[in-house]
């Protein structure tokens, strides 16, 4: 009875039913054997079902389809087996494996010594994007200042006459046309500022071919800004647009990343891509609590009266202002191979002082990157990123008119609030080392030049006395540190990722709120400082 039911059910199940009918029915007619045969049959049935399930679902079945054993054809080429091909043809949903994306690298093409160096004509016109790259992130907050810097020309745009009006102090004129750079030089800059500024722009063209629009601009490599807001321009027009490394609240100069991002050959300062990694590693050598509990500064005090004034805050037999200040003799350093100028080895103090020179100082980013509390002697100038630094978040403000007492209070406060002091130092170094990576420096340049080009009311043309400039014409004939830093900072080829997304401009309320917050914080620190010295006087 049981065997009959088993046969009837198996008839409904295809392969199992046929197997029962053809093989087992003659055997199970004998009642004596029915129990043994039934046990044997059930074992076979369970084994078959498990095997079928295993073959349907295991990774082995899938991999055997995708990785069929290759066989050699008559031509010597490899072909997959017939069974694998048949199985693939029966599975139309199988997608071919994706081709791995390879980033293009394009080395420099330097001519031999007997041939004039020329610019290559076959550099890609546009980048080959990585299809698997994540969507671009939003650019850091300081990118929003691009809109503010270009505000004077938003209404009526930039005319050719305006651009040429900035020639009076410019070191060079740059025209970008169809992705190529043309430069008309007016005068050489101090040291190699103009050389490495132009080198950086050429690397931008290599990084983002086809993305840098046609444009025409004037660039001044001197420290201090000159386009004064108090000047009355003819017919109430906007001022001449002039690019440089820094600005202040009384000028309209357009700020641009400084030359040292690609190296400072004269003082053996590495390109930022490498130096920032050294600084990051240097930060790990000594814990904050183990660092010297003083404010450190080392530099050239003879470039500005307020730096000479800072030296009065050095430790003496009569007074200790909690500052350790040193004069940097660059001539002596050059003779000794800059052995005492390794910035990564100077991150051993809890506090580091930043004070401007004749204007803004390139040392700012190196000081902020050190994990130490940066004591900023009230700056008058800003560069392209510093307007987004906030007191008590990224730095501690120091008064310009009472430096010594201000520095002493800052160090005393930090040594009594170690955790908060360490947080300030870490926030600054994170800002510099993360939000100012070379990727973002290039993106800032791209967005600034793109927004500026939108303002031009004319089609830029190549000046008569301009020459085409490319990485080959600059790096191939270069020698010494200039050549080394150029080769180190060379963009190897087009980026396969999109630049970060430009954030919107500040609305008037948001900008005023930001400025008010900064002002109120500065006043708060001044009050703490004033109360500190008042109480100290009362105790005497």
Short mmCIF file of C-alpha atoms in Angstrom, two decimals:
data_model
loop_
_atom_site.label_atom_id
_atom_site.label_comp_id
_atom_site.label_asym_id
_atom_site.label_seq_id
_atom_site.Cartn_x
_atom_site.Cartn_y
_atom_site.Cartn_z
CA UNK A 1 0.00 0.00 0.00
CA UNK A 2 2.79 2.34 0.93
CA UNK A 3 4.77 1.42 -2.20
CA UNK A 4 1.74 2.03 -4.37
CA UNK A 5 1.28 5.50 -2.98
CA UNK A 6 4.93 6.21 -3.55
CA UNK A 7 4.70 5.19 -7.18
CA UNK A 8 1.56 7.23 -7.74
CA UNK A 9 3.15 10.37 -6.32
CA UNK A 10 6.35 9.90 -8.23
CA UNK A 11 4.40 9.69 -11.51
CA UNK A 12 3.57 13.36 -11.02
CA UNK A 13 7.14 14.48 -10.61
CA UNK A 14 8.80 14.07 -14.01
CA UNK A 15 12.25 12.53 -13.76
CA UNK A 16 11.61 10.89 -10.37
CA UNK A 17 8.37 9.34 -11.66
CA UNK A 18 10.03 7.85 -14.72
CA UNK A 19 12.86 6.45 -12.64
CA UNK A 20 10.34 4.71 -10.31
CA UNK A 21 8.23 3.30 -13.13
CA UNK A 22 11.10 1.90 -15.18
CA UNK A 23 13.47 0.63 -12.52
CA UNK A 24 11.80 0.09 -9.20
CA UNK A 25 8.30 -1.25 -10.02
CA UNK A 26 9.48 -4.80 -10.87
CA UNK A 27 11.47 -4.95 -7.66
CA UNK A 28 8.85 -3.80 -5.25
CA UNK A 29 6.28 -6.39 -6.35
CA UNK A 30 7.71 -8.76 -3.73
CA UNK A 31 6.34 -7.96 -0.25
CA UNK A 32 9.36 -9.54 1.39
CA UNK A 33 11.67 -7.05 -0.10
CA UNK A 34 9.45 -4.03 0.12
CA UNK A 35 10.89 -2.67 3.36
CA UNK A 36 14.51 -3.01 2.24
CA UNK A 37 13.82 -1.63 -1.22
CA UNK A 38 11.76 1.20 0.20
CA UNK A 39 14.69 2.24 2.46
CA UNK A 40 17.11 1.99 -0.49
CA UNK A 41 14.80 4.01 -2.74
CA UNK A 42 14.24 6.76 -0.17
CA UNK A 43 18.01 7.10 0.28
CA UNK A 44 18.45 7.50 -3.48
CA UNK A 45 15.58 9.97 -3.66
CA UNK A 46 16.94 12.20 -0.86
CA UNK A 47 20.42 12.07 -2.37
CA UNK A 48 19.09 13.05 -5.79
CA UNK A 49 17.10 15.95 -4.43
CA UNK A 50 20.06 17.26 -2.42
CA UNK A 51 22.40 16.91 -5.40
CA UNK A 52 19.97 18.75 -7.63
CA UNK A 53 19.61 21.51 -5.05
CA UNK A 54 23.40 21.76 -4.67
CA UNK A 55 23.97 22.02 -8.41
CA UNK A 56 21.30 24.68 -8.79
CA UNK A 57 22.54 26.98 -6.07
CA UNK A 58 26.23 26.46 -5.48
CA UNK A 59 28.94 28.93 -6.46
CA UNK A 60 30.63 26.11 -8.26
CA UNK A 61 27.91 25.97 -10.90
CA UNK A 62 28.10 29.73 -11.44
CA UNK A 63 31.89 29.84 -11.65
CA UNK A 64 32.01 26.86 -14.02
CA UNK A 65 29.82 28.83 -16.43
CA UNK A 66 31.87 32.00 -16.25
CA UNK A 67 35.31 30.33 -16.17
CA UNK A 68 35.00 27.50 -18.68
CA UNK A 69 38.19 25.60 -19.39
CA UNK A 70 39.93 27.13 -22.45
CA UNK A 71 40.87 24.99 -25.44
CA UNK A 72 43.26 25.87 -28.24
CA UNK A 73 41.86 26.37 -31.74
CA UNK A 74 43.70 25.70 -34.96
CA UNK A 75 44.79 29.32 -35.12
CA UNK A 76 46.37 29.08 -31.67
CA UNK A 77 43.73 31.28 -30.03
CA UNK A 78 41.89 30.20 -26.92
CA UNK A 79 38.21 29.30 -27.06
CA UNK A 80 35.76 28.24 -24.39
CA UNK A 81 34.34 24.73 -24.36
CA UNK A 82 31.10 23.96 -26.25
CA UNK A 83 29.22 23.26 -23.04
CA UNK A 84 30.21 26.59 -21.58
CA UNK A 85 29.27 28.43 -24.78
CA UNK A 86 25.91 26.64 -24.90
CA UNK A 87 25.17 27.49 -21.28
CA UNK A 88 26.11 31.14 -21.85
CA UNK A 89 23.88 31.30 -24.96
CA UNK A 90 21.00 29.92 -22.93
CA UNK A 91 21.41 32.70 -20.35
CA UNK A 92 20.78 36.01 -22.16
CA UNK A 93 20.90 37.97 -18.89
CA UNK A 94 24.63 37.23 -18.37
CA UNK A 95 26.54 40.51 -18.84
CA UNK A 96 30.07 40.56 -20.23
CA UNK A 97 32.70 41.44 -17.59
CA UNK A 98 33.37 45.17 -17.24
CA UNK A 99 36.59 46.46 -18.68
CA UNK A 100 38.78 47.84 -15.92
CA UNK A 101 39.19 51.61 -16.16
CA UNK A 102 42.78 52.71 -16.62
CA UNK A 103 43.89 56.24 -15.78
CA UNK A 104 45.85 57.83 -18.59
CA UNK A 105 49.38 59.02 -17.88
CA UNK A 106 51.13 61.27 -20.38
CA UNK A 107 54.84 61.89 -19.75
CA UNK A 108 56.64 65.02 -20.89
CA UNK A 109 58.09 64.96 -24.38
CA UNK A 110 61.44 66.70 -24.11
CA UNK A 111 63.39 67.41 -27.28
CA UNK A 112 67.12 66.77 -27.47
CA UNK A 113 69.59 69.57 -26.85
CA UNK A 114 69.95 70.43 -30.53
CA UNK A 115 66.21 70.89 -31.11
CA UNK A 116 64.04 73.78 -30.00
CA UNK A 117 61.51 72.61 -27.41
CA UNK A 118 57.93 72.77 -28.66
CA UNK A 119 54.53 72.04 -27.16
CA UNK A 120 52.92 68.70 -28.06
CA UNK A 121 49.89 68.87 -30.32
CA UNK A 122 48.33 65.54 -29.35
CA UNK A 123 47.48 66.09 -25.68
CA UNK A 124 43.86 64.96 -25.04
CA UNK A 125 41.23 67.61 -25.66
CA UNK A 126 39.03 66.23 -22.91
CA UNK A 127 39.46 63.76 -20.03
CA UNK A 128 38.33 60.14 -20.11
CA UNK A 129 36.09 59.85 -17.06
CA UNK A 130 35.94 56.84 -14.78
CA UNK A 131 32.36 55.53 -15.12
CA UNK A 132 32.55 53.96 -11.63
CA UNK A 133 33.76 57.11 -9.90
CA UNK A 134 31.44 58.40 -7.16
CA UNK A 135 29.57 61.65 -7.83
CA UNK A 136 31.62 64.78 -7.07
CA UNK A 137 31.48 66.18 -3.55
CA UNK A 138 30.61 69.77 -2.72
CA UNK A 139 33.67 72.01 -2.56
CA UNK A 140 34.85 73.26 0.85
CA UNK A 141 33.26 76.37 2.34
CA UNK A 142 36.08 78.74 1.37
CA UNK A 143 35.17 78.31 -2.32
CA UNK A 144 32.18 80.58 -1.64
CA UNK A 145 34.54 83.55 -1.40
CA UNK A 146 35.10 83.27 -5.16
CA UNK A 147 31.69 84.85 -5.63
CA UNK A 148 32.61 87.69 -3.27
CA UNK A 149 35.94 88.36 -4.98
CA UNK A 150 34.25 88.71 -8.38
CA UNK A 151 31.35 90.78 -7.07
CA UNK A 152 32.58 94.17 -8.46
CA UNK A 153 32.18 92.87 -12.05
CA UNK A 154 28.94 90.91 -11.66
CA UNK A 155 26.71 93.70 -12.89
CA UNK A 156 28.45 94.97 -16.02
CA UNK A 157 31.13 92.40 -16.74
CA UNK A 158 34.79 92.82 -17.68
CA UNK A 159 35.91 94.70 -20.79
CA UNK A 160 39.25 94.44 -22.57
CA UNK A 161 40.03 97.99 -21.46
CA UNK A 162 39.51 96.98 -17.82
CA UNK A 163 41.94 94.08 -18.15
CA UNK A 164 44.57 96.23 -19.84
CA UNK A 165 44.08 98.84 -17.11
CA UNK A 166 45.71 96.40 -14.65
CA UNK A 167 48.93 96.24 -16.69
CA UNK A 168 50.54 99.03 -14.62
CA UNK A 169 51.71 96.66 -11.86
CA UNK A 170 51.24 93.22 -13.46
CA UNK A 171 54.11 90.79 -13.95
CA UNK A 172 52.44 88.96 -16.81
CA UNK A 173 49.31 88.65 -18.89
CA UNK A 174 47.83 85.19 -19.35
CA UNK A 175 45.51 84.25 -22.21
CA UNK A 176 44.01 80.78 -22.44
CA UNK A 177 42.66 79.96 -25.86
CA UNK A 178 41.31 76.55 -26.88
CA UNK A 179 42.97 74.93 -23.90
CA UNK A 180 46.43 76.41 -24.56
CA UNK A 181 48.26 79.02 -22.49
CA UNK A 182 49.88 82.15 -23.95
CA UNK A 183 51.90 84.52 -21.78
CA UNK A 184 53.07 88.08 -22.30
CA UNK A 185 55.69 89.00 -19.69
CA UNK A 186 56.12 92.56 -18.46
CA UNK A 187 58.67 92.11 -15.67
CA UNK A 188 60.18 89.30 -13.69
CA UNK A 189 58.92 88.71 -10.20
CA UNK A 190 60.90 88.32 -7.01
CA UNK A 191 62.67 84.95 -7.18
CA UNK A 192 60.62 82.35 -9.10
CA UNK A 193 57.11 83.34 -8.00
CA UNK A 194 55.94 83.96 -11.56
CA UNK A 195 57.63 80.78 -12.83
CA UNK A 196 55.85 78.45 -10.40
CA UNK A 197 52.55 80.34 -10.62
CA UNK A 198 52.54 79.76 -14.37
CA UNK A 199 53.69 76.18 -13.83
CA UNK A 200 50.68 75.61 -11.58
CA UNK A 201 48.30 76.96 -14.21
CA UNK A 202 49.85 74.65 -16.82
CA UNK A 203 49.27 71.70 -14.49
CA UNK A 204 45.63 72.75 -14.23
CA UNK A 205 45.40 72.52 -18.03
CA UNK A 206 46.95 69.04 -17.95
CA UNK A 207 44.59 67.94 -15.18
CA UNK A 208 41.37 69.27 -16.73
CA UNK A 209 41.83 69.43 -20.51
CA UNK A 210 38.85 71.01 -22.22
CA UNK A 211 37.43 72.36 -18.95
CA UNK A 212 39.40 75.60 -18.56
CA UNK A 213 37.56 78.21 -20.67
CA UNK A 214 39.04 80.94 -22.85
CA UNK A 215 40.12 83.87 -20.69
CA UNK A 216 42.37 86.91 -20.44
CA UNK A 217 43.85 88.13 -17.15
CA UNK A 218 46.62 90.15 -15.52
CA UNK A 219 48.69 88.74 -12.64
CA UNK A 220 50.76 90.64 -10.06
CA UNK A 221 53.22 88.57 -7.99
CA UNK A 222 54.03 91.27 -5.40
CA UNK A 223 52.79 90.66 -1.86
CA UNK A 224 50.55 93.64 -1.16
CA UNK A 225 47.25 94.35 -2.98
CA UNK A 226 46.90 97.58 -4.96
CA UNK A 227 43.34 97.87 -6.37
CA UNK A 228 41.99 100.22 -3.70
CA UNK A 229 38.27 100.47 -3.02
CA UNK A 230 38.67 104.18 -2.23
CA UNK A 231 39.78 104.96 -5.77
CA UNK A 232 37.10 106.52 -7.99
CA UNK A 233 37.18 104.67 -11.29
CA UNK A 234 36.25 106.53 -14.52
CA UNK A 235 32.50 106.74 -15.20
CA UNK A 236 31.84 104.75 -12.01
CA UNK A 237 32.92 101.57 -13.79
CA UNK A 238 34.24 98.54 -11.94
CA UNK A 239 38.00 98.52 -11.25
CA UNK A 240 40.56 96.69 -13.39
CA UNK A 241 40.60 92.98 -12.42
CA UNK A 242 44.02 91.99 -11.09
CA UNK A 243 45.00 88.56 -9.75
CA UNK A 244 47.49 88.09 -6.90
CA UNK A 245 48.15 85.97 -3.81
CA UNK A 246 46.36 88.04 -1.16
CA UNK A 247 43.86 90.83 -0.54
CA UNK A 248 42.51 92.94 2.30
CA UNK A 249 39.26 94.62 3.27
CA UNK A 250 40.22 97.83 1.46
CA UNK A 251 41.05 96.32 -1.95
CA UNK A 252 39.48 94.43 -4.83
CA UNK A 253 42.44 92.29 -5.87
CA UNK A 254 41.37 88.75 -6.85
CA UNK A 255 43.14 86.17 -4.67
CA UNK A 256 44.74 83.08 -6.24
CA UNK A 257 46.72 80.12 -4.78
CA UNK A 258 50.35 81.11 -4.27
CA UNK A 259 53.39 79.73 -6.10
CA UNK A 260 54.66 77.61 -3.18
CA UNK A 261 51.99 74.96 -3.76
CA UNK A 262 54.30 73.79 -6.58
CA UNK A 263 57.52 74.42 -4.66
CA UNK A 264 59.72 77.28 -3.51
CA UNK A 265 63.05 76.56 -5.14
CA UNK A 266 65.08 79.31 -3.45
CA UNK A 267 64.50 77.96 0.08
CA UNK A 268 64.16 74.29 -0.85
CA UNK A 269 60.45 74.15 0.08
CA UNK A 270 58.85 71.03 -1.38
CA UNK A 271 55.63 71.11 -3.43
CA UNK A 272 52.57 71.02 -1.18
CA UNK A 273 51.53 67.51 -2.24
CA UNK A 274 54.70 66.13 -0.63
CA UNK A 275 55.24 68.67 2.15
CA UNK A 276 51.70 68.22 3.49
CA UNK A 277 52.34 64.48 3.85
CA UNK A 278 55.58 65.21 5.72
CA UNK A 279 53.71 67.55 8.07
CA UNK A 280 51.00 64.97 8.65
CA UNK A 281 53.64 62.42 9.58
CA UNK A 282 55.48 64.98 11.71
CA UNK A 283 52.34 65.54 13.76
CA UNK A 284 52.50 61.95 14.99
CA UNK A 285 56.02 62.22 16.43
CA UNK A 286 55.03 63.92 19.67
CA UNK A 287 51.77 64.01 21.61
CA UNK A 288 50.26 67.41 22.30
CA UNK A 289 50.73 67.07 26.07
CA UNK A 290 54.42 66.27 25.62
CA UNK A 291 55.17 69.27 23.41
CA UNK A 292 57.04 72.36 24.57
CA UNK A 293 54.51 74.53 26.49
CA UNK A 294 55.59 77.72 24.74
CA UNK A 295 54.78 79.76 21.64
CA UNK A 296 57.31 79.19 18.85
CA UNK A 297 58.19 81.45 15.91
CA UNK A 298 61.06 81.36 13.45
CA UNK A 299 61.39 83.71 10.51
CA UNK A 300 62.83 86.87 9.02
CA UNK A 301 61.94 89.81 11.31
CA UNK A 302 63.51 92.46 9.08
CA UNK A 303 60.73 92.57 6.47
CA UNK A 304 58.26 94.51 8.66
CA UNK A 305 58.23 96.67 11.83
CA UNK A 306 55.61 94.50 13.55
CA UNK A 307 57.89 91.47 13.23
CA UNK A 308 60.75 93.36 14.85
CA UNK A 309 58.29 94.34 17.57
CA UNK A 310 57.48 90.65 18.10
CA UNK A 311 61.10 89.98 19.10
CA UNK A 312 60.49 92.04 22.26
CA UNK A 313 58.36 89.13 23.47
CA UNK A 314 61.33 86.75 23.63
CA UNK A 315 62.37 85.31 26.98
CA UNK A 316 64.88 87.36 28.97
CA UNK A 317 66.42 87.27 32.44
CA UNK A 318 63.72 89.67 33.63
CA UNK A 319 60.60 88.47 31.80
CA UNK A 320 59.17 85.31 30.28
CA UNK A 321 56.26 85.96 27.94
CA UNK A 322 55.91 82.21 27.19
CA UNK A 323 57.40 82.79 23.72
CA UNK A 324 60.50 81.28 22.07
CA UNK A 325 61.43 83.35 19.01
CA UNK A 326 64.24 82.75 16.52
CA UNK A 327 65.68 84.70 13.59
CA UNK A 328 65.91 82.72 10.36
CA UNK A 329 69.06 83.50 8.38
CA UNK A 330 68.13 82.26 4.93
CA UNK A 331 71.60 82.95 3.51
CA UNK A 332 73.20 80.78 6.17
CA UNK A 333 70.51 78.14 5.72
CA UNK A 334 71.23 77.95 1.99
CA UNK A 335 74.94 77.43 2.68
CA UNK A 336 74.12 74.60 5.10
CA UNK A 337 71.65 72.93 2.75
CA UNK A 338 68.52 74.03 4.68
CA UNK A 339 69.17 71.39 7.36
CA UNK A 340 67.50 73.53 10.05
CA UNK A 341 64.45 74.37 7.93
CA UNK A 342 62.63 71.05 7.89
CA UNK A 343 59.07 72.07 8.73
CA UNK A 344 57.90 68.58 9.66
CA UNK A 345 60.48 68.43 12.47
CA UNK A 346 59.23 71.74 13.92
CA UNK A 347 55.86 70.41 15.06
CA UNK A 348 57.12 69.95 18.63
CA UNK A 349 55.57 73.02 20.31
CA UNK A 350 52.05 73.36 21.66
CA UNK A 351 51.74 76.87 20.20
CA UNK A 352 53.03 78.37 16.97
CA UNK A 353 52.88 82.06 16.08
CA UNK A 354 51.79 83.36 12.69
CA UNK A 355 52.62 86.98 11.98
CA UNK A 356 52.43 88.68 8.60
CA UNK A 357 55.49 90.05 6.81
CA UNK A 358 55.25 93.02 4.49
CA UNK A 359 51.79 91.61 3.73
CA UNK A 360 50.36 88.09 3.93
CA UNK A 361 52.95 85.35 4.51
CA UNK A 362 53.21 82.03 2.72
CA UNK A 363 54.12 80.44 6.07
CA UNK A 364 50.49 80.52 7.22
CA UNK A 365 49.50 77.11 5.89
CA UNK A 366 52.63 75.45 7.30
CA UNK A 367 51.95 76.82 10.78
CA UNK A 368 48.28 75.86 10.74
CA UNK A 369 49.11 72.30 9.63
CA UNK A 370 51.17 71.44 12.74
CA UNK A 371 48.50 70.22 15.21
CA UNK A 372 49.70 73.03 17.50
CA UNK A 373 47.49 75.92 18.57
CA UNK A 374 48.13 78.60 15.96
CA UNK A 375 48.43 82.04 17.55
CA UNK A 376 47.49 84.48 14.78
CA UNK A 377 48.73 87.98 15.43
CA UNK A 378 45.80 89.99 14.09
CA UNK A 379 46.16 89.70 10.30
CA UNK A 380 45.35 92.54 7.92
CA UNK A 381 45.47 90.40 4.78
CA UNK A 382 43.81 87.20 3.60
CA UNK A 383 44.64 84.56 1.02
CA UNK A 384 42.20 82.33 -0.86
CA UNK A 385 41.33 80.07 2.10
CA UNK A 386 41.95 82.04 5.31
CA UNK A 387 38.63 83.92 5.40
CA UNK A 388 36.95 80.66 6.42
CA UNK A 389 39.17 80.25 9.50
CA UNK A 390 37.30 80.96 12.73
CA UNK A 391 38.83 82.14 16.03
CA UNK A 392 38.67 79.59 18.86
CA UNK A 393 37.80 76.96 16.27
CA UNK A 394 40.92 77.02 14.07
CA UNK A 395 43.22 79.47 15.86
CA UNK A 396 43.73 81.71 18.87
CA UNK A 397 43.72 85.47 18.11
CA UNK A 398 46.62 87.63 19.33
CA UNK A 399 46.43 91.41 19.53
CA UNK A 400 48.66 93.44 17.24
CA UNK A 401 49.04 96.36 19.65
CA UNK A 402 49.91 94.31 22.78
CA UNK A 403 51.57 91.18 21.46
CA UNK A 404 53.59 90.08 24.48
CA UNK A 405 50.81 90.13 27.04
CA UNK A 406 48.41 88.63 24.51
CA UNK A 407 50.78 85.72 23.76
CA UNK A 408 51.43 85.07 27.44
CA UNK A 409 47.69 84.90 28.18
CA UNK A 410 47.06 82.59 25.21
CA UNK A 411 49.70 80.12 26.39
CA UNK A 412 48.49 80.30 30.00
CA UNK A 413 44.92 79.67 28.89
CA UNK A 414 45.91 76.74 26.67
CA UNK A 415 48.06 75.09 29.33
CA UNK A 416 45.09 75.22 31.73
CA UNK A 417 42.57 74.04 29.11
CA UNK A 418 44.61 71.33 27.38
CA UNK A 419 41.74 69.43 25.82
CA UNK A 420 40.19 72.52 24.25
CA UNK A 421 43.61 73.75 23.10
CA UNK A 422 44.30 70.41 21.47
CA UNK A 423 40.93 70.53 19.70
CA UNK A 424 41.76 73.94 18.23
CA UNK A 425 45.11 72.71 16.96
CA UNK A 426 43.58 69.58 15.46
CA UNK A 427 40.75 71.47 13.76
CA UNK A 428 43.28 73.74 12.03
CA UNK A 429 45.50 70.90 10.82
CA UNK A 430 42.46 68.95 9.57
CA UNK A 431 41.31 72.03 7.66
CA UNK A 432 44.72 72.52 6.03
CA UNK A 433 45.62 68.88 5.37
CA UNK A 434 42.16 67.71 4.24
CA UNK A 435 40.25 70.69 2.81
CA UNK A 436 43.35 72.03 1.11
CA UNK A 437 44.68 68.96 -0.62
CA UNK A 438 46.07 69.62 -4.09
CA UNK A 439 42.84 68.22 -5.56
CA UNK A 440 40.96 71.12 -3.97
CA UNK A 441 43.65 73.67 -4.88
CA UNK A 442 43.24 72.74 -8.54
CA UNK A 443 39.47 72.76 -8.24
CA UNK A 444 39.60 76.23 -6.67
CA UNK A 445 41.69 77.47 -9.59
CA UNK A 446 39.31 75.88 -12.08
CA UNK A 447 36.17 77.35 -10.52
CA UNK A 448 37.71 80.79 -10.04
CA UNK A 449 38.92 80.98 -13.66
CA UNK A 450 35.61 79.60 -14.93
CA UNK A 451 33.55 82.16 -13.02
CA UNK A 452 35.91 84.94 -14.09
CA UNK A 453 35.70 83.94 -17.76
CA UNK A 454 31.90 84.24 -17.62
CA UNK A 455 32.33 87.94 -16.89
CA UNK A 456 34.38 88.72 -20.00
CA UNK A 457 32.42 90.80 -22.49
CA UNK A 458 34.81 90.07 -25.36
CA UNK A 459 36.42 87.13 -27.09
CA UNK A 460 40.01 86.81 -25.80
CA UNK A 461 42.71 86.99 -28.46
CA UNK A 462 46.39 86.10 -28.26
CA UNK A 463 48.54 89.22 -27.70
CA UNK A 464 51.14 89.98 -30.34
CA UNK A 465 54.05 89.58 -27.95
CA UNK A 466 52.72 86.52 -26.15
CA UNK A 467 54.38 83.11 -26.43
CA UNK A 468 52.78 79.72 -26.04
CA UNK A 469 53.69 78.07 -22.77
CA UNK A 470 53.34 74.39 -21.85
CA UNK A 471 54.85 71.98 -19.35
CA UNK A 472 57.50 70.90 -21.86
CA UNK A 473 58.78 74.41 -22.60
CA UNK A 474 59.09 75.11 -18.87
CA UNK A 475 60.31 71.84 -17.34
CA UNK A 476 62.51 70.37 -20.07
CA UNK A 477 65.11 73.18 -20.10
CA UNK A 478 64.91 73.81 -16.32
CA UNK A 479 67.80 72.84 -14.03
CA UNK A 480 68.48 72.25 -10.34
CA UNK A 481 65.72 72.64 -7.77
CA UNK A 482 63.39 74.27 -10.31
CA UNK A 483 63.47 71.19 -12.51
CA UNK A 484 63.15 68.82 -9.55
CA UNK A 485 60.11 70.60 -8.12
CA UNK A 486 58.49 70.85 -11.54
CA UNK A 487 58.91 67.15 -12.16
CA UNK A 488 57.71 66.33 -8.63
CA UNK A 489 54.56 68.44 -9.03
CA UNK A 490 53.88 67.45 -12.65
CA UNK A 491 50.29 66.34 -13.22
CA UNK A 492 50.79 62.91 -14.76
CA UNK A 493 47.72 63.05 -16.98
CA UNK A 494 44.06 64.09 -17.23
CA UNK A 495 41.89 63.54 -14.18
CA UNK A 496 39.32 60.79 -14.60
CA UNK A 497 37.08 62.35 -11.94
CA UNK A 498 34.95 65.47 -12.03
CA UNK A 499 35.94 68.52 -9.96
CA UNK A 500 34.04 69.24 -6.77
CA UNK A 501 30.72 71.04 -7.10
CA UNK A 502 30.87 74.80 -6.58
CA UNK A 503 28.83 75.92 -3.54
CA UNK A 504 26.39 78.83 -3.93
CA UNK A 505 27.35 82.41 -2.97
CA UNK A 506 26.57 83.77 0.46
CA UNK A 507 23.32 85.65 0.71
CA UNK A 508 23.62 88.97 2.52
CA UNK A 509 22.15 87.68 5.79
CA UNK A 510 24.40 84.60 5.92
CA UNK A 511 27.52 86.65 5.17
CA UNK A 512 26.73 89.25 7.81
CA UNK A 513 25.99 86.50 10.34
CA UNK A 514 29.36 84.89 9.61
CA UNK A 515 31.27 88.16 9.98
CA UNK A 516 29.37 89.08 13.16
CA UNK A 517 30.16 85.69 14.69
CA UNK A 518 33.87 86.19 14.01
CA UNK A 519 33.82 89.73 15.43
CA UNK A 520 31.98 88.67 18.59
CA UNK A 521 34.44 85.83 19.20
CA UNK A 522 37.40 88.19 18.87
CA UNK A 523 35.79 90.56 21.38
CA UNK A 524 35.19 87.67 23.76
CA UNK A 525 38.87 86.71 23.73
CA UNK A 526 39.88 90.34 24.27
CA UNK A 527 37.60 90.50 27.32
CA UNK A 528 39.09 87.27 28.77
CA UNK A 529 42.54 88.70 28.25
CA UNK A 530 41.67 92.04 29.80
CA UNK A 531 40.13 90.33 32.86
CA UNK A 532 43.18 88.09 33.22
CA UNK A 533 45.61 90.99 33.40
CA UNK A 534 43.31 93.01 35.66
CA UNK A 535 43.10 90.15 38.17
CA UNK A 536 46.85 89.59 37.94
CA UNK A 537 47.45 93.25 38.77
CA UNK A 538 45.06 93.07 41.72
CA UNK A 539 46.94 90.09 43.16
CA UNK A 540 50.28 91.92 43.19
#
